[in-house]
C-alpha positions as a printed NumPy array, in Angstrom:
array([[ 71.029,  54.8  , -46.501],
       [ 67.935,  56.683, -44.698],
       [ 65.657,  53.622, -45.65 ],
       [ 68.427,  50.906, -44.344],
       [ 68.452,  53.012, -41.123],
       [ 64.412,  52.653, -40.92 ],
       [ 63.865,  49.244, -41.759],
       [ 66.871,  48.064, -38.812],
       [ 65.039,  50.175, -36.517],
       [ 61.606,  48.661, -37.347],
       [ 63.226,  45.402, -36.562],
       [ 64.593,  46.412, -33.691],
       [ 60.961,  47.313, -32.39 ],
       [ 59.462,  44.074, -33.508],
       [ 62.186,  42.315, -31.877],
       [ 61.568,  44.354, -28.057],
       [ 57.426,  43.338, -28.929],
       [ 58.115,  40.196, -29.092],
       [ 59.153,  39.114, -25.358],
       [ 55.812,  41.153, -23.866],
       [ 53.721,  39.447, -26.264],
       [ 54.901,  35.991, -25.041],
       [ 54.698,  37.17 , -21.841],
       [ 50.948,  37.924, -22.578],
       [ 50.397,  34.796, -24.014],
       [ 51.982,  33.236, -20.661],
       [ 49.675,  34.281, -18.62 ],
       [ 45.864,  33.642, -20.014],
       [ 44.146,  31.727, -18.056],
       [ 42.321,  29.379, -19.622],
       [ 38.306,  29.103, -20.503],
       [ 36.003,  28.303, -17.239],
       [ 34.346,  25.132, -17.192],
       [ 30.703,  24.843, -17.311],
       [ 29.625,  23.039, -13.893],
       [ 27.559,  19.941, -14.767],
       [ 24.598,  19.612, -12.618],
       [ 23.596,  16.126, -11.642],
       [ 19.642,  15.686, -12.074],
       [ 18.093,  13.613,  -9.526],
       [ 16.417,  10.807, -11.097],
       [ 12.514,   9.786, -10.555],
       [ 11.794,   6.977,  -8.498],
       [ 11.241,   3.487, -10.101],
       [  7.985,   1.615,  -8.306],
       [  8.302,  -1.063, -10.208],
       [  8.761,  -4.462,  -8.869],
       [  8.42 ,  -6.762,  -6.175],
       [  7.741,  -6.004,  -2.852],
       [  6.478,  -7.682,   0.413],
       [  5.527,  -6.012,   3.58 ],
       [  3.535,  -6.607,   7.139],
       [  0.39 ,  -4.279,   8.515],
       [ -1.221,  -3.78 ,  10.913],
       [ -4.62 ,  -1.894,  11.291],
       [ -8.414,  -1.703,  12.949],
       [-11.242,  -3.243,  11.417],
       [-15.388,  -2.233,  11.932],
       [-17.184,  -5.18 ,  11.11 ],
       [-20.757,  -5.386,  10.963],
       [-22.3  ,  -9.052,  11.179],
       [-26.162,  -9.237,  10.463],
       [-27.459, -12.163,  11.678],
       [-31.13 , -13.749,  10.367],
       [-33.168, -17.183,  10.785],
       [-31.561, -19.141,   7.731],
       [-34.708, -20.67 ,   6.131],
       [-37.414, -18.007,   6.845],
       [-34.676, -14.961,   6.66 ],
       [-36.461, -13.317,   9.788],
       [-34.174, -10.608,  11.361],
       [-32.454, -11.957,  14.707],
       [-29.777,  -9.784,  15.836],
       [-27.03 ,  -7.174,  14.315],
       [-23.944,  -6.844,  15.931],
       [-20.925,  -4.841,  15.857],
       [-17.05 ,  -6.839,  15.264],
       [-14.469,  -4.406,  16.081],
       [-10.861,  -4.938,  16.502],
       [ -7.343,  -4.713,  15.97 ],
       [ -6.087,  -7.123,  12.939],
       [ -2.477,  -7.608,  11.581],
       [ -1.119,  -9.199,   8.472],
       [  1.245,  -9.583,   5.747],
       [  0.587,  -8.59 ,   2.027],
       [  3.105,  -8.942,  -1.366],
       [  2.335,  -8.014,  -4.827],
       [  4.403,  -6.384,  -8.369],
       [  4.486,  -3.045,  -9.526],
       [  4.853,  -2.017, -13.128],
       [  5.907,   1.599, -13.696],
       [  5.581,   3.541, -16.746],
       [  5.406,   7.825, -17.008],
       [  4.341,   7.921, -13.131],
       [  1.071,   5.312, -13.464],
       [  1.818,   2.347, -11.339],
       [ -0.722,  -0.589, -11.9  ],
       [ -0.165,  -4.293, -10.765],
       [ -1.469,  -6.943,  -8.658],
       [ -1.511,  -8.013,  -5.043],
       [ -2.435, -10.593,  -2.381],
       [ -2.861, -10.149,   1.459],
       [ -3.622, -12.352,   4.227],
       [ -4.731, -10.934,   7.64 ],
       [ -5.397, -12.128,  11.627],
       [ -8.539, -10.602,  13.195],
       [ -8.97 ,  -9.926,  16.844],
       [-12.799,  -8.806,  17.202],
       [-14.902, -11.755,  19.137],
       [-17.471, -10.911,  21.313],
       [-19.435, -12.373,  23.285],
       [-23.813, -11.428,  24.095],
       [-26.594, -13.561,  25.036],
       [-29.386, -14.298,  22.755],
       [-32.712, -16.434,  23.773],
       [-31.115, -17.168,  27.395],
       [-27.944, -18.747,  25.612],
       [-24.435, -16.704,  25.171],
       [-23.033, -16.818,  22.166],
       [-19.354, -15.659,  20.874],
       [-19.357, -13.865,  17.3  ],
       [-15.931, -13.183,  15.557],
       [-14.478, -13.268,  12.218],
       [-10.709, -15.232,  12.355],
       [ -8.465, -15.228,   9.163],
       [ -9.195, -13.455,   6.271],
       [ -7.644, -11.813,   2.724],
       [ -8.008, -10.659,  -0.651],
       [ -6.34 , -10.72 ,  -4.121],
       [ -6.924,  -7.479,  -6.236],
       [ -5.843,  -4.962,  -8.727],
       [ -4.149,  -1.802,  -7.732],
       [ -3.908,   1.274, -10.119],
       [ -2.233,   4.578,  -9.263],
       [ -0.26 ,   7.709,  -9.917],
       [  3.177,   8.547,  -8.753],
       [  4.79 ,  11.906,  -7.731],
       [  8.326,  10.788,  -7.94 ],
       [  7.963,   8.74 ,  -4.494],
       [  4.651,   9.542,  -3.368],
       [  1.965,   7.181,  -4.829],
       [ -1.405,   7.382,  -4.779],
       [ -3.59 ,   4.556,  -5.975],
       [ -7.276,   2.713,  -6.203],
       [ -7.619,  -0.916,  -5.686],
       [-10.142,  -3.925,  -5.283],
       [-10.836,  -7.579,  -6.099],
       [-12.105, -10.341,  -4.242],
       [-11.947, -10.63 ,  -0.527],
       [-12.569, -13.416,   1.792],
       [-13.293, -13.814,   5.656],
       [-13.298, -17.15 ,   8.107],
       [-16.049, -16.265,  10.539],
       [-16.984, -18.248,  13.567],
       [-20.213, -18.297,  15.685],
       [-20.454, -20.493,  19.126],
       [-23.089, -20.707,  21.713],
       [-21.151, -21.275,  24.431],
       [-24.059, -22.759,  26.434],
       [-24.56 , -25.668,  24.401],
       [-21.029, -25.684,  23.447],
       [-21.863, -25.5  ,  19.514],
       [-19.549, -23.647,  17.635],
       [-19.427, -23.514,  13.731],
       [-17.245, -21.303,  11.261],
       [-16.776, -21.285,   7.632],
       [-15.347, -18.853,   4.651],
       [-17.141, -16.318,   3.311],
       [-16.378, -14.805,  -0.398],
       [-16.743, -11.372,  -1.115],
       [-14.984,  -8.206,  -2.812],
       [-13.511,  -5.647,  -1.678],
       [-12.409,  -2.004,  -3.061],
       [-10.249,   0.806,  -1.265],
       [ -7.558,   3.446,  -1.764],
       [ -4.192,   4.358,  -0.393],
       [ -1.001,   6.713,  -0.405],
       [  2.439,   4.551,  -0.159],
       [  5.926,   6.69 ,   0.807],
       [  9.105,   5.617,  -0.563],
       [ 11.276,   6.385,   2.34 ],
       [ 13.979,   5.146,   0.843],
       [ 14.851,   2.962,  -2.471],
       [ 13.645,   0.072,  -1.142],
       [ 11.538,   0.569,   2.132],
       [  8.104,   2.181,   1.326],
       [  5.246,   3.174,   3.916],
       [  1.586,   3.099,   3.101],
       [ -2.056,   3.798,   4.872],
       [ -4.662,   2.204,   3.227],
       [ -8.57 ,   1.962,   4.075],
       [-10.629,  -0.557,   2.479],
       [-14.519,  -1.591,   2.003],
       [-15.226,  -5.546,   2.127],
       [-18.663,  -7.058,   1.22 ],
       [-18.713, -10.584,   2.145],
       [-22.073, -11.563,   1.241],
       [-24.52 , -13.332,   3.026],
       [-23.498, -17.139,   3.754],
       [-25.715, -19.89 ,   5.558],
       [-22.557, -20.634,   7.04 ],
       [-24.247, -21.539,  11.049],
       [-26.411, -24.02 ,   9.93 ],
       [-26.367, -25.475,  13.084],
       [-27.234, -22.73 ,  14.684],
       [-30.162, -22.262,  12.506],
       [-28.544, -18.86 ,  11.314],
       [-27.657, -17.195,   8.89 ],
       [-24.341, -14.269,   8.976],
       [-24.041, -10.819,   6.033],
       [-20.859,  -9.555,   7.261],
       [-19.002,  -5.98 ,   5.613],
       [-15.92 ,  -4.244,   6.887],
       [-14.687,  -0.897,   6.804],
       [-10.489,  -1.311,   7.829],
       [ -7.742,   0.826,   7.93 ],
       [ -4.367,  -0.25 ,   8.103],
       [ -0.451,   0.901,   8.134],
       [  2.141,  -1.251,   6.334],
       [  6.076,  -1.121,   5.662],
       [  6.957,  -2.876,   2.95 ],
       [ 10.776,  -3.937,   1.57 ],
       [ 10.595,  -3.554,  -2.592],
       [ 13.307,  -5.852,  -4.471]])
């Protein structure tokens, strides 16, 4: 009888246990999610891309007697010069290397008199194709570049009304930083060294030109 009387009343206490444990059970609040954190990816360079400049240019145009060489006069071709340039990017662990042309619109005649005769000096259109190798931090780049270079230079003695002007070929090497601004606009300044060689290019003129450049120019440029 005394153990019937135990075991009801140990039922009896499992029974009153049983609604506070499912009201336990109710209430847990489940586990906390862990937040995912979205990681901002590196900027892509690669690609192709075309973009305007614009820029000033110190030119320096020896000029000598064509047959004997003799030194006649040096003279200094500074100016203002805008152009256009468009090239493709390859990308791989932050080097950038690829290839590029650019065309360009000198203002930089002058005018001095020479043996009682004035004469106009100026080089016109000019450009390059060349390499360009770099590094990228995310979407800052900083690169090298050179190849061959070019330059339409005129002379004119504007007392006899001769004028002449040919193309000379030359290199040219330089560096640069470029900005991504955005994922497609980019920003870059860029100086640059040109050797154009020495050309009897004024043979009427009996003279010969050595011209070299030092530039610097800002560009914007749209990358597809």
């Amino acid at each position: 009888m005394k153990s019937m009387i135990l075991g009801a009343a140990g039922i009896i206490a499992t029974a009153g246990a049983l609604p506070a444990f499912a009201a336990d059970m109710a209430v847990a609040e489940p586990p906390m999610e862990t937040p995912i954190t979205e990681v901002a990816g590196v900027y892509d360079w690669g690609g192709f891309y075309v973009g305007v400049n614009t820029g000033y240019g110190w030119t320096g145009a020896d000029y000598s007697a064509a047959g004997s060489g003799t030194p006649l006069y040096d003279r200094d071709l500074n100016g203002w010069a805008v152009g256009a340039y468009a090239g493709y990017n390859f990308f791989n662990n932050g080097f950038v290397y690829g290839v590029e042309a650019d065309v360009k619109r000198d203002f930089n005649d002058e005018r001095f008199d020479f043996a009682g005769d004035t004469l106009k000096a100026e080089t016109l259109w000019g450009g390059s194709v060349r390499a360009r190798v770099g590094y990228a931090i995310d979407r800052t780049l900083i690169y090298g570049t050179g190849g061959y270079a070019f330059t339409n230079a005129a002379l004119e003695n504007e007392t006899t009304g001769v004028r002449e002007k040919d193309t000379l070929h030359g290199w040219t090497i330089g560096a640069g930083v470029e900005q991504a601004f955005t994922d497609t606009v980019t920003g870059r300044l860029e100086y640059r060294y040109s050797d154009y060689g020495k050309s009897d290019v004024f043979d009427a003129q009996g003279v010969r030109g050595d011209f070299k450049t030092h530039s610097l120019m800002l560009g914007v440029s749209m990358k597809f």
